[in-house]
Amino acid sequence: MISAEDRQPDPAMAGPPVPSVPLLAVHGLQTRFKVRDTTIYAVEGASFVVNAGETIGIVGESGSGKSVTALSIMGMIRWPGRIEGGKILFHGEDLLQKPESEMRKLRGRRLAMVPQNPLTSLNPVLTVGDHLREILWVHLGMRGSEATERAVNLLRRVGLPDPAQRMREYPHRLSGGQRQRVMIALAMACTPELLIADEPTTALDVTIQAQILELMDELSRESHLASILITHNLGIVAGHCERVVVMYAGRVVESGLVGELFAHPRHPYTVGLLECVPRLTAHRVRTFHTIPGSPPQVTEPPMGCPFAPRCSRVIATCWDNVPPLTEMSARHLTACWNPLPAPAPREATA
Ligand SMILES: Nc1ncnc2c1ncn2[C@@H]1O[C@H](COP(=O)(O)OP(=O)(O)OP(=O)(O)O)[C@@H](O)[C@H]1O
Ligand SMILES: [Mg+2]
């Protein structure tokens, strides 16, 4: 175990290859919802960075605060929600200090999001073409045949068959997967610098899923697009992300380079998540693992580590003190009072 004194207090920007001002730096984000007499501590001190051109994955059980973090970055938290603390630095400027008029200009143009539920995000009285033409007009001043041509091309790129016909359709006429692809086309319409994709491929069959992920990879190579990919699928993270951020009960509990973190997780929760991934043997799926217990109710600020009641490595300190996110090795951060031991040097480089 490492002592509190050994820990660096704010290592969120650690590691030599990280530019001095990352594209996005989230520091100590706190987002809460007040529902009648209850406060829901949805995100409680989340910190992570995203560099230009990088794809990071955010993983964690249902209710861990992934979508609320994404909506907070986009400036889309609405009543009864409120951002009560922290900073969201985009190119070093705090988005939380920007007026809504400025955020509206950034959204869709430089910051884009594919939301978790595409149906509620599309206006039922506008056609797919209307949605795309509007965003191209508002942000790029593009109209007429130029806008229509770009819109059709975008729909073709996200794999929608017969895009010219789709332009005339209303959202309710599309399947869940088709709507999701329209949302991705809308998000990519103005070649943003940062794309947040919240479970972008859940409703899609595996071929379209692969197509969408390849498209995101391609865009990130071509236009240096940075992405945050929120997903429950650790296989997608392994295949498409450079770094991964693990959330639990509104906090970041571990983050690091995908290869290192998946091979040598230091937080017991990450170990549990990885053990839950079913592995195929020659003929059948082996027994499914689960993490015992369930995530805490986030209606009270935790006294200690929120994972303590489910943790196999729990020690006395865990019950009374929230562990800070601490550098374990270059760009590998863990919030745990009793992390798993570091791999032996030869094992770490294998
Ligand atoms: N509009 C809201 N009003 C009240 N509570 C909310 C609201 N939106 C989110 N929450 C709460 O905030 C917490 C985090 O929710 P969030 O949607 O971010 O989880 P998530 O990690 O995205 O889960 P999932 O994997 O199921 O999408 C949950 O406890 C949720 O109930
Ligand atoms: Mg979500």
mmCIF file with all atom_site columns, N, CA and C in Angstrom, residues 21-89:
data_model
loop_
_atom_site.group_PDB
_atom_site.id
_atom_site.type_symbol
_atom_site.label_atom_id
_atom_site.label_alt_id
_atom_site.label_comp_id
_atom_site.label_asym_id
_atom_site.label_entity_id
_atom_site.label_seq_id
_atom_site.pdbx_PDB_ins_code
_atom_site.Cartn_x
_atom_site.Cartn_y
_atom_site.Cartn_z
_atom_site.occupancy
_atom_site.B_iso_or_equiv
_atom_site.pdbx_formal_charge
_atom_site.auth_seq_id
_atom_site.auth_comp_id
_atom_site.auth_asym_id
_atom_site.auth_atom_id
_atom_site.pdbx_PDB_model_num
ATOM 1   N N  . VAL A 1 21 ? -0.972  22.505 -22.737 1.00 0.00 ? 21 VAL A N  1
ATOM 2   C CA . VAL A 1 21 ? -2.403  22.820 -22.662 1.00 0.00 ? 21 VAL A CA 1
ATOM 3   C C  . VAL A 1 21 ? -3.153  21.765 -23.476 1.00 0.00 ? 21 VAL A C  1
ATOM 4   N N  . PRO A 1 22 ? -3.799  20.818 -22.800 1.00 0.00 ? 22 PRO A N  1
ATOM 5   C CA . PRO A 1 22 ? -4.537  19.808 -23.567 1.00 0.00 ? 22 PRO A CA 1
ATOM 6   C C  . PRO A 1 22 ? -5.771  20.423 -24.221 1.00 0.00 ? 22 PRO A C  1
ATOM 7   N N  . LEU A 1 23 ? -6.330  19.728 -25.184 1.00 0.00 ? 23 LEU A N  1
ATOM 8   C CA . LEU A 1 23 ? -7.542  20.222 -25.840 1.00 0.00 ? 23 LEU A CA 1
ATOM 9   C C  . LEU A 1 23 ? -8.642  20.423 -24.801 1.00 0.00 ? 23 LEU A C  1
ATOM 10  N N  . LEU A 1 24 ? -8.814  19.405 -23.942 1.00 0.00 ? 24 LEU A N  1
ATOM 11  C CA . LEU A 1 24 ? -9.850  19.474 -22.911 1.00 0.00 ? 24 LEU A CA 1
ATOM 12  C C  . LEU A 1 24 ? -9.263  18.976 -21.591 1.00 0.00 ? 24 LEU A C  1
ATOM 13  N N  . ALA A 1 25 ? -9.491  19.743 -20.526 1.00 0.00 ? 25 ALA A N  1
ATOM 14  C CA . ALA A 1 25 ? -9.070  19.279 -19.198 1.00 0.00 ? 25 ALA A CA 1
ATOM 15  C C  . ALA A 1 25 ? -10.244 19.471 -18.245 1.00 0.00 ? 25 ALA A C  1
ATOM 16  N N  . VAL A 1 26 ? -10.748 18.376 -17.730 1.00 0.00 ? 26 VAL A N  1
ATOM 17  C CA . VAL A 1 26 ? -11.847 18.438 -16.756 1.00 0.00 ? 26 VAL A CA 1
ATOM 18  C C  . VAL A 1 26 ? -11.212 18.284 -15.380 1.00 0.00 ? 26 VAL A C  1
ATOM 19  N N  . HIS A 1 27 ? -11.469 19.264 -14.508 1.00 0.00 ? 27 HIS A N  1
ATOM 20  C CA . HIS A 1 27 ? -10.862 19.249 -13.174 1.00 0.00 ? 27 HIS A CA 1
ATOM 21  C C  . HIS A 1 27 ? -11.947 19.274 -12.102 1.00 0.00 ? 27 HIS A C  1
ATOM 22  N N  . GLY A 1 28 ? -12.016 18.250 -11.315 1.00 0.00 ? 28 GLY A N  1
ATOM 23  C CA . GLY A 1 28 ? -12.897 18.259 -10.133 1.00 0.00 ? 28 GLY A CA 1
ATOM 24  C C  . GLY A 1 28 ? -14.351 18.597 -10.433 1.00 0.00 ? 28 GLY A C  1
ATOM 25  N N  . LEU A 1 29 ? -14.863 18.103 -11.561 1.00 0.00 ? 29 LEU A N  1
ATOM 26  C CA . LEU A 1 29 ? -16.243 18.433 -11.956 1.00 0.00 ? 29 LEU A CA 1
ATOM 27  C C  . LEU A 1 29 ? -17.262 17.867 -10.955 1.00 0.00 ? 29 LEU A C  1
ATOM 28  N N  . GLN A 1 30 ? -18.182 18.736 -10.539 1.00 0.00 ? 30 GLN A N  1
ATOM 29  C CA . GLN A 1 30 ? -19.275 18.290 -9.650  1.00 0.00 ? 30 GLN A CA 1
ATOM 30  C C  . GLN A 1 30 ? -20.596 18.699 -10.270 1.00 0.00 ? 30 GLN A C  1
ATOM 31  N N  . THR A 1 31 ? -21.415 17.723 -10.604 1.00 0.00 ? 31 THR A N  1
ATOM 32  C CA . THR A 1 31 ? -22.736 18.022 -11.169 1.00 0.00 ? 31 THR A CA 1
ATOM 33  C C  . THR A 1 31 ? -23.786 17.316 -10.322 1.00 0.00 ? 31 THR A C  1
ATOM 34  N N  . ARG A 1 32 ? -24.738 18.086 -9.873  1.00 0.00 ? 32 ARG A N  1
ATOM 35  C CA . ARG A 1 32 ? -25.756 17.533 -8.954  1.00 0.00 ? 32 ARG A CA 1
ATOM 36  C C  . ARG A 1 32 ? -27.157 17.829 -9.468  1.00 0.00 ? 32 ARG A C  1
ATOM 37  N N  . PHE A 1 33 ? -28.090 16.968 -9.091  1.00 0.00 ? 33 PHE A N  1
ATOM 38  C CA . PHE A 1 33 ? -29.500 17.184 -9.401  1.00 0.00 ? 33 PHE A CA 1
ATOM 39  C C  . PHE A 1 33 ? -30.236 17.299 -8.079  1.00 0.00 ? 33 PHE A C  1
ATOM 40  N N  . LYS A 1 34 ? -31.090 18.322 -7.981  1.00 0.00 ? 34 LYS A N  1
ATOM 41  C CA . LYS A 1 34 ? -31.911 18.454 -6.759  1.00 0.00 ? 34 LYS A CA 1
ATOM 42  C C  . LYS A 1 34 ? -33.327 18.049 -7.120  1.00 0.00 ? 34 LYS A C  1
ATOM 43  N N  . VAL A 1 35 ? -33.738 16.911 -6.599  1.00 0.00 ? 35 VAL A N  1
ATOM 44  C CA . VAL A 1 35 ? -35.085 16.414 -6.888  1.00 0.00 ? 35 VAL A CA 1
ATOM 45  C C  . VAL A 1 35 ? -35.839 16.401 -5.567  1.00 0.00 ? 35 VAL A C  1
ATOM 46  N N  . ARG A 1 36 ? -36.820 17.294 -5.446  1.00 0.00 ? 36 ARG A N  1
ATOM 47  C CA . ARG A 1 36 ? -37.531 17.529 -4.182  1.00 0.00 ? 36 ARG A CA 1
ATOM 48  C C  . ARG A 1 36 ? -36.497 17.744 -3.058  1.00 0.00 ? 36 ARG A C  1
ATOM 49  N N  . ASP A 1 37 ? -36.526 16.889 -2.007  1.00 0.00 ? 37 ASP A N  1
ATOM 50  C CA . ASP A 1 37 ? -35.595 17.125 -0.887  1.00 0.00 ? 37 ASP A CA 1
ATOM 51  C C  . ASP A 1 37 ? -34.271 16.394 -1.072  1.00 0.00 ? 37 ASP A C  1
ATOM 52  N N  . THR A 1 38 ? -34.142 15.711 -2.199  1.00 0.00 ? 38 THR A N  1
ATOM 53  C CA . THR A 1 38 ? -32.959 14.858 -2.358  1.00 0.00 ? 38 THR A CA 1
ATOM 54  C C  . THR A 1 38 ? -31.961 15.478 -3.327  1.00 0.00 ? 38 THR A C  1
ATOM 55  N N  . THR A 1 39 ? -30.682 15.364 -2.973  1.00 0.00 ? 39 THR A N  1
ATOM 56  C CA . THR A 1 39 ? -29.638 15.784 -3.913  1.00 0.00 ? 39 THR A CA 1
ATOM 57  C C  . THR A 1 39 ? -28.989 14.532 -4.483  1.00 0.00 ? 39 THR A C  1
ATOM 58  N N  . ILE A 1 40 ? -28.904 14.478 -5.818  1.00 0.00 ? 40 ILE A N  1
ATOM 59  C CA . ILE A 1 40 ? -28.218 13.359 -6.471  1.00 0.00 ? 40 ILE A CA 1
ATOM 60  C C  . ILE A 1 40 ? -26.830 13.854 -6.879  1.00 0.00 ? 40 ILE A C  1
ATOM 61  N N  . TYR A 1 41 ? -25.828 13.244 -6.272  1.00 0.00 ? 41 TYR A N  1
ATOM 62  C CA . TYR A 1 41 ? -24.441 13.634 -6.544  1.00 0.00 ? 41 TYR A CA 1
ATOM 63  C C  . TYR A 1 41 ? -23.971 12.839 -7.775  1.00 0.00 ? 41 TYR A C  1
ATOM 64  N N  . ALA A 1 42 ? -24.442 13.262 -8.947  1.00 0.00 ? 42 ALA A N  1
ATOM 65  C CA . ALA A 1 42 ? -24.241 12.461 -10.165 1.00 0.00 ? 42 ALA A CA 1
ATOM 66  C C  . ALA A 1 42 ? -22.769 12.396 -10.567 1.00 0.00 ? 42 ALA A C  1
ATOM 67  N N  . VAL A 1 43 ? -22.087 13.536 -10.524 1.00 0.00 ? 43 VAL A N  1
ATOM 68  C CA . VAL A 1 43 ? -20.642 13.558 -10.805 1.00 0.00 ? 43 VAL A CA 1
ATOM 69  C C  . VAL A 1 43 ? -20.008 14.294 -9.638  1.00 0.00 ? 43 VAL A C  1
ATOM 70  N N  . GLU A 1 44 ? -19.034 13.674 -9.017  1.00 0.00 ? 44 GLU A N  1
ATOM 71  C CA . GLU A 1 44 ? -18.527 14.205 -7.755  1.00 0.00 ? 44 GLU A CA 1
ATOM 72  C C  . GLU A 1 44 ? -16.992 14.284 -7.772  1.00 0.00 ? 44 GLU A C  1
ATOM 73  N N  . GLY A 1 45 ? -16.500 15.224 -8.555  1.00 0.00 ? 45 GLY A N  1
ATOM 74  C CA . GLY A 1 45 ? -15.046 15.422 -8.563  1.00 0.00 ? 45 GLY A CA 1
ATOM 75  C C  . GLY A 1 45 ? -14.336 14.660 -9.659  1.00 0.00 ? 45 GLY A C  1
ATOM 76  N N  . ALA A 1 46 ? -14.922 14.621 -10.876 1.00 0.00 ? 46 ALA A N  1
ATOM 77  C CA . ALA A 1 46 ? -14.279 13.894 -11.978 1.00 0.00 ? 46 ALA A CA 1
ATOM 78  C C  . ALA A 1 46 ? -13.178 14.747 -12.616 1.00 0.00 ? 46 ALA A C  1
ATOM 79  N N  . SER A 1 47 ? -12.028 14.131 -12.883 1.00 0.00 ? 47 SER A N  1
ATOM 80  C CA . SER A 1 47 ? -10.903 14.820 -13.527 1.00 0.00 ? 47 SER A CA 1
ATOM 81  C C  . SER A 1 47 ? -10.281 13.928 -14.593 1.00 0.00 ? 47 SER A C  1
ATOM 82  N N  . PHE A 1 48 ? -10.061 14.494 -15.782 1.00 0.00 ? 48 PHE A N  1
ATOM 83  C CA . PHE A 1 48 ? -9.332  13.783 -16.838 1.00 0.00 ? 48 PHE A CA 1
ATOM 84  C C  . PHE A 1 48 ? -8.998  14.775 -17.951 1.00 0.00 ? 48 PHE A C  1
ATOM 85  N N  . VAL A 1 49 ? -8.105  14.378 -18.832 1.00 0.00 ? 49 VAL A N  1
ATOM 86  C CA . VAL A 1 49 ? -7.755  15.250 -19.954 1.00 0.00 ? 49 VAL A CA 1
ATOM 87  C C  . VAL A 1 49 ? -7.948  14.510 -21.276 1.00 0.00 ? 49 VAL A C  1
ATOM 88  N N  . VAL A 1 50 ? -8.150  15.308 -22.336 1.00 0.00 ? 50 VAL A N  1
ATOM 89  C CA . VAL A 1 50 ? -8.208  14.754 -23.693 1.00 0.00 ? 50 VAL A CA 1
ATOM 90  C C  . VAL A 1 50 ? -7.288  15.624 -24.545 1.00 0.00 ? 50 VAL A C  1
ATOM 91  N N  . ASN A 1 51 ? -6.347  14.992 -25.223 1.00 0.00 ? 51 ASN A N  1
ATOM 92  C CA . ASN A 1 51 ? -5.432  15.749 -26.082 1.00 0.00 ? 51 ASN A CA 1
ATOM 93  C C  . ASN A 1 51 ? -5.951  15.771 -27.514 1.00 0.00 ? 51 ASN A C  1
ATOM 94  N N  . ALA A 1 52 ? -5.487  16.761 -28.285 1.00 0.00 ? 52 ALA A N  1
ATOM 95  C CA . ALA A 1 52 ? -5.932  16.887 -29.683 1.00 0.00 ? 52 ALA A CA 1
ATOM 96  C C  . ALA A 1 52 ? -5.666  15.577 -30.419 1.00 0.00 ? 52 ALA A C  1
ATOM 97  N N  . GLY A 1 53 ? -6.631  15.150 -31.214 1.00 0.00 ? 53 GLY A N  1
ATOM 98  C CA . GLY A 1 53 ? -6.444  13.963 -32.047 1.00 0.00 ? 53 GLY A CA 1
ATOM 99  C C  . GLY A 1 53 ? -6.530  12.637 -31.315 1.00 0.00 ? 53 GLY A C  1
ATOM 100 N N  . GLU A 1 54 ? -6.761  12.691 -30.010 1.00 0.00 ? 54 GLU A N  1
ATOM 101 C CA . GLU A 1 54 ? -6.749  11.457 -29.211 1.00 0.00 ? 54 GLU A CA 1
ATOM 102 C C  . GLU A 1 54 ? -8.175  10.926 -29.015 1.00 0.00 ? 54 GLU A C  1
ATOM 103 N N  . THR A 1 55 ? -8.316  9.606  -28.962 1.00 0.00 ? 55 THR A N  1
ATOM 104 C CA . THR A 1 55 ? -9.622  9.033  -28.620 1.00 0.00 ? 55 THR A CA 1
ATOM 105 C C  . THR A 1 55 ? -9.516  8.415  -27.237 1.00 0.00 ? 55 THR A C  1
ATOM 106 N N  . ILE A 1 56 ? -10.352 8.882  -26.328 1.00 0.00 ? 56 ILE A N  1
ATOM 107 C CA . ILE A 1 56 ? -10.357 8.243  -25.007 1.00 0.00 ? 56 ILE A CA 1
ATOM 108 C C  . ILE A 1 56 ? -11.701 7.534  -24.809 1.00 0.00 ? 56 ILE A C  1
ATOM 109 N N  . GLY A 1 57 ? -11.685 6.487  -24.038 1.00 0.00 ? 57 GLY A N  1
ATOM 110 C CA . GLY A 1 57 ? -12.911 5.780  -23.711 1.00 0.00 ? 57 GLY A CA 1
ATOM 111 C C  . GLY A 1 57 ? -13.304 6.108  -22.280 1.00 0.00 ? 57 GLY A C  1
ATOM 112 N N  . ILE A 1 58 ? -14.604 6.264  -22.024 1.00 0.00 ? 58 ILE A N  1
ATOM 113 C CA . ILE A 1 58 ? -15.073 6.367  -20.634 1.00 0.00 ? 58 ILE A CA 1
ATOM 114 C C  . ILE A 1 58 ? -15.943 5.148  -20.375 1.00 0.00 ? 58 ILE A C  1
ATOM 115 N N  . VAL A 1 59 ? -15.582 4.387  -19.354 1.00 0.00 ? 59 VAL A N  1
ATOM 116 C CA . VAL A 1 59 ? -16.337 3.186  -19.024 1.00 0.00 ? 59 VAL A CA 1
ATOM 117 C C  . VAL A 1 59 ? -16.765 3.238  -17.555 1.00 0.00 ? 59 VAL A C  1
ATOM 118 N N  . GLY A 1 60 ? -17.709 2.388  -17.217 1.00 0.00 ? 60 GLY A N  1
ATOM 119 C CA . GLY A 1 60 ? -18.203 2.349  -15.834 1.00 0.00 ? 60 GLY A CA 1
ATOM 120 C C  . GLY A 1 60 ? -19.619 1.823  -15.852 1.00 0.00 ? 60 GLY A C  1
ATOM 121 N N  . GLU A 1 61 ? -20.054 1.295  -14.700 1.00 0.00 ? 61 GLU A N  1
ATOM 122 C CA . GLU A 1 61 ? -21.398 0.717  -14.641 1.00 0.00 ? 61 GLU A CA 1
ATOM 123 C C  . GLU A 1 61 ? -22.475 1.780  -14.883 1.00 0.00 ? 61 GLU A C  1
ATOM 124 N N  . SER A 1 62 ? -23.683 1.305  -15.136 1.00 0.00 ? 62 SER A N  1
ATOM 125 C CA . SER A 1 62 ? -24.813 2.192  -15.327 1.00 0.00 ? 62 SER A CA 1
ATOM 126 C C  . SER A 1 62 ? -24.972 3.104  -14.103 1.00 0.00 ? 62 SER A C  1
ATOM 127 N N  . GLY A 1 63 ? -25.173 4.393  -14.359 1.00 0.00 ? 63 GLY A N  1
ATOM 128 C CA . GLY A 1 63 ? -25.371 5.345  -13.258 1.00 0.00 ? 63 GLY A CA 1
ATOM 129 C C  . GLY A 1 63 ? -24.074 5.905  -12.698 1.00 0.00 ? 63 GLY A C  1
ATOM 130 N N  . SER A 1 64 ? -22.934 5.582  -13.310 1.00 0.00 ? 64 SER A N  1
ATOM 131 C CA . SER A 1 64 ? -21.657 6.055  -12.749 1.00 0.00 ? 64 SER A CA 1
ATOM 132 C C  . SER A 1 64 ? -21.349 7.511  -13.119 1.00 0.00 ? 64 SER A C  1
ATOM 133 N N  . GLY A 1 65 ? -22.186 8.114  -13.962 1.00 0.00 ? 65 GLY A N  1
ATOM 134 C CA . GLY A 1 65 ? -22.014 9.541  -14.246 1.00 0.00 ? 65 GLY A CA 1
ATOM 135 C C  . GLY A 1 65 ? -21.386 9.837  -15.603 1.00 0.00 ? 65 GLY A C  1
ATOM 136 N N  . LYS A 1 66 ? -21.342 8.862  -16.483 1.00 0.00 ? 66 LYS A N  1
ATOM 137 C CA . LYS A 1 66 ? -20.696 9.063  -17.790 1.00 0.00 ? 66 LYS A CA 1
ATOM 138 C C  . LYS A 1 66 ? -21.461 10.090 -18.629 1.00 0.00 ? 66 LYS A C  1
ATOM 139 N N  . SER A 1 67 ? -22.780 9.873  -18.767 1.00 0.00 ? 67 SER A N  1
ATOM 140 C CA . SER A 1 67 ? -23.560 10.799 -19.603 1.00 0.00 ? 67 SER A CA 1
ATOM 141 C C  . SER A 1 67 ? -23.625 12.183 -18.976 1.00 0.00 ? 67 SER A C  1
ATOM 142 N N  . VAL A 1 68 ? -23.745 12.251 -17.658 1.00 0.00 ? 68 VAL A N  1
ATOM 143 C CA . VAL A 1 68 ? -23.822 13.567 -17.007 1.00 0.00 ? 68 VAL A CA 1
ATOM 144 C C  . VAL A 1 68 ? -22.501 14.314 -17.206 1.00 0.00 ? 68 VAL A C  1
ATOM 145 N N  . THR A 1 69 ? -21.378 13.596 -17.180 1.00 0.00 ? 69 THR A N  1
ATOM 146 C CA . THR A 1 69 ? -20.080 14.229 -17.455 1.00 0.00 ? 69 THR A CA 1
ATOM 147 C C  . THR A 1 69 ? -20.084 14.800 -18.876 1.00 0.00 ? 69 THR A C  1
ATOM 148 N N  . ALA A 1 70 ? -20.557 13.982 -19.840 1.00 0.00 ? 70 ALA A N  1
ATOM 149 C CA . ALA A 1 70 ? -20.589 14.428 -21.236 1.00 0.00 ? 70 ALA A CA 1
ATOM 150 C C  . ALA A 1 70 ? -21.478 15.662 -21.390 1.00 0.00 ? 70 ALA A C  1
ATOM 151 N N  . LEU A 1 71 ? -22.668 15.612 -20.794 1.00 0.00 ? 71 LEU A N  1
ATOM 152 C CA . LEU A 1 71 ? -23.595 16.749 -20.914 1.00 0.00 ? 71 LEU A CA 1
ATOM 153 C C  . LEU A 1 71 ? -23.025 17.991 -20.235 1.00 0.00 ? 71 LEU A C  1
ATOM 154 N N  . SER A 1 72 ? -22.271 17.783 -19.159 1.00 0.00 ? 72 SER A N  1
ATOM 155 C CA . SER A 1 72 ? -21.656 18.927 -18.464 1.00 0.00 ? 72 SER A CA 1
ATOM 156 C C  . SER A 1 72 ? -20.642 19.598 -19.384 1.00 0.00 ? 72 SER A C  1
ATOM 157 N N  . ILE A 1 73 ? -19.834 18.793 -20.081 1.00 0.00 ? 73 ILE A N  1
ATOM 158 C CA . ILE A 1 73 ? -18.825 19.361 -20.999 1.00 0.00 ? 73 ILE A CA 1
ATOM 159 C C  . ILE A 1 73 ? -19.517 20.169 -22.098 1.00 0.00 ? 73 ILE A C  1
ATOM 160 N N  . MET A 1 74 ? -20.637 19.643 -22.588 1.00 0.00 ? 74 MET A N  1
ATOM 161 C CA . MET A 1 74 ? -21.356 20.308 -23.679 1.00 0.00 ? 74 MET A CA 1
ATOM 162 C C  . MET A 1 74 ? -22.159 21.518 -23.206 1.00 0.00 ? 74 MET A C  1
ATOM 163 N N  . GLY A 1 75 ? -22.233 21.744 -21.904 1.00 0.00 ? 75 GLY A N  1
ATOM 164 C CA . GLY A 1 75 ? -23.056 22.839 -21.375 1.00 0.00 ? 75 GLY A CA 1
ATOM 165 C C  . GLY A 1 75 ? -24.533 22.544 -21.539 1.00 0.00 ? 75 GLY A C  1
ATOM 166 N N  . MET A 1 76 ? -24.900 21.262 -21.408 1.00 0.00 ? 76 MET A N  1
ATOM 167 C CA . MET A 1 76 ? -26.289 20.866 -21.650 1.00 0.00 ? 76 MET A CA 1
ATOM 168 C C  . MET A 1 76 ? -26.972 20.311 -20.400 1.00 0.00 ? 76 MET A C  1
ATOM 169 N N  . ILE A 1 77 ? -26.463 20.654 -19.229 1.00 0.00 ? 77 ILE A N  1
ATOM 170 C CA . ILE A 1 77 ? -27.149 20.244 -17.997 1.00 0.00 ? 77 ILE A CA 1
ATOM 171 C C  . ILE A 1 77 ? -28.297 21.211 -17.756 1.00 0.00 ? 77 ILE A C  1
ATOM 172 N N  . ARG A 1 78 ? -29.476 20.664 -17.626 1.00 0.00 ? 78 ARG A N  1
ATOM 173 C CA . ARG A 1 78 ? -30.660 21.518 -17.442 1.00 0.00 ? 78 ARG A CA 1
ATOM 174 C C  . ARG A 1 78 ? -31.288 21.241 -16.081 1.00 0.00 ? 78 ARG A C  1
ATOM 175 N N  . TRP A 1 79 ? -32.076 22.197 -15.604 1.00 0.00 ? 79 TRP A N  1
ATOM 176 C CA . TRP A 1 79 ? -32.792 22.082 -14.347 1.00 0.00 ? 79 TRP A CA 1
ATOM 177 C C  . TRP A 1 79 ? -33.508 20.727 -14.265 1.00 0.00 ? 79 TRP A C  1
ATOM 178 N N  . PRO A 1 80 ? -33.473 19.986 -13.169 1.00 0.00 ? 80 PRO A N  1
ATOM 179 C CA . PRO A 1 80 ? -32.980 20.365 -11.838 1.00 0.00 ? 80 PRO A CA 1
ATOM 180 C C  . PRO A 1 80 ? -31.496 20.093 -11.635 1.00 0.00 ? 80 PRO A C  1
ATOM 181 N N  . GLY A 1 81 ? -30.741 19.976 -12.749 1.00 0.00 ? 81 GLY A N  1
ATOM 182 C CA . GLY A 1 81 ? -29.311 19.736 -12.606 1.00 0.00 ? 81 GLY A CA 1
ATOM 183 C C  . GLY A 1 81 ? -28.535 21.039 -12.532 1.00 0.00 ? 81 GLY A C  1
ATOM 184 N N  . ARG A 1 82 ? -27.355 20.985 -11.904 1.00 0.00 ? 82 ARG A N  1
ATOM 185 C CA . ARG A 1 82 ? -26.504 22.174 -11.801 1.00 0.00 ? 82 ARG A CA 1
ATOM 186 C C  . ARG A 1 82 ? -25.055 21.739 -11.674 1.00 0.00 ? 82 ARG A C  1
ATOM 187 N N  . ILE A 1 83 ? -24.177 22.449 -12.356 1.00 0.00 ? 83 ILE A N  1
ATOM 188 C CA . ILE A 1 83 ? -22.751 22.185 -12.145 1.00 0.00 ? 83 ILE A CA 1
ATOM 189 C C  . ILE A 1 83 ? -22.337 23.017 -10.946 1.00 0.00 ? 83 ILE A C  1
ATOM 190 N N  . GLU A 1 84 ? -21.879 22.342 -9.897  1.00 0.00 ? 84 GLU A N  1
ATOM 191 C CA . GLU A 1 84 ? -21.622 23.066 -8.653  1.00 0.00 ? 84 GLU A CA 1
ATOM 192 C C  . GLU A 1 84 ? -20.146 23.248 -8.358  1.00 0.00 ? 84 GLU A C  1
ATOM 193 N N  . GLY A 1 85 ? -19.291 22.651 -9.164  1.00 0.00 ? 85 GLY A N  1
ATOM 194 C CA . GLY A 1 85 ? -17.866 22.840 -8.891  1.00 0.00 ? 85 GLY A CA 1
ATOM 195 C C  . GLY A 1 85 ? -17.014 22.315 -10.021 1.00 0.00 ? 85 GLY A C  1
ATOM 196 N N  . GLY A 1 86 ? -15.760 22.759 -10.019 1.00 0.00 ? 86 GLY A N  1
ATOM 197 C CA . GLY A 1 86 ? -14.795 22.260 -10.984 1.00 0.00 ? 86 GLY A CA 1
ATOM 198 C C  . GLY A 1 86 ? -14.583 23.196 -12.157 1.00 0.00 ? 86 GLY A C  1
ATOM 199 N N  . LYS A 1 87 ? -13.769 22.722 -13.081 1.00 0.00 ? 87 LYS A N  1
ATOM 200 C CA . LYS A 1 87 ? -13.454 23.505 -14.282 1.00 0.00 ? 87 LYS A CA 1
ATOM 201 C C  . LYS A 1 87 ? -13.509 22.580 -15.481 1.00 0.00 ? 87 LYS A C  1
ATOM 202 N N  . ILE A 1 88 ? -13.944 23.136 -16.617 1.00 0.00 ? 88 ILE A N  1
ATOM 203 C CA . ILE A 1 88 ? -13.891 22.378 -17.871 1.00 0.00 ? 88 ILE A CA 1
ATOM 204 C C  . ILE A 1 88 ? -13.117 23.253 -18.844 1.00 0.00 ? 88 ILE A C  1
ATOM 205 N N  . LEU A 1 89 ? -11.817 22.997 -18.968 1.00 0.00 ? 89 LEU A N  1
ATOM 206 C CA . LEU A 1 89 ? -10.966 23.854 -19.791 1.00 0.00 ? 89 LEU A CA 1
ATOM 207 C C  . LEU A 1 89 ? -10.888 23.313 -21.215 1.00 0.00 ? 89 LEU A C  1
#
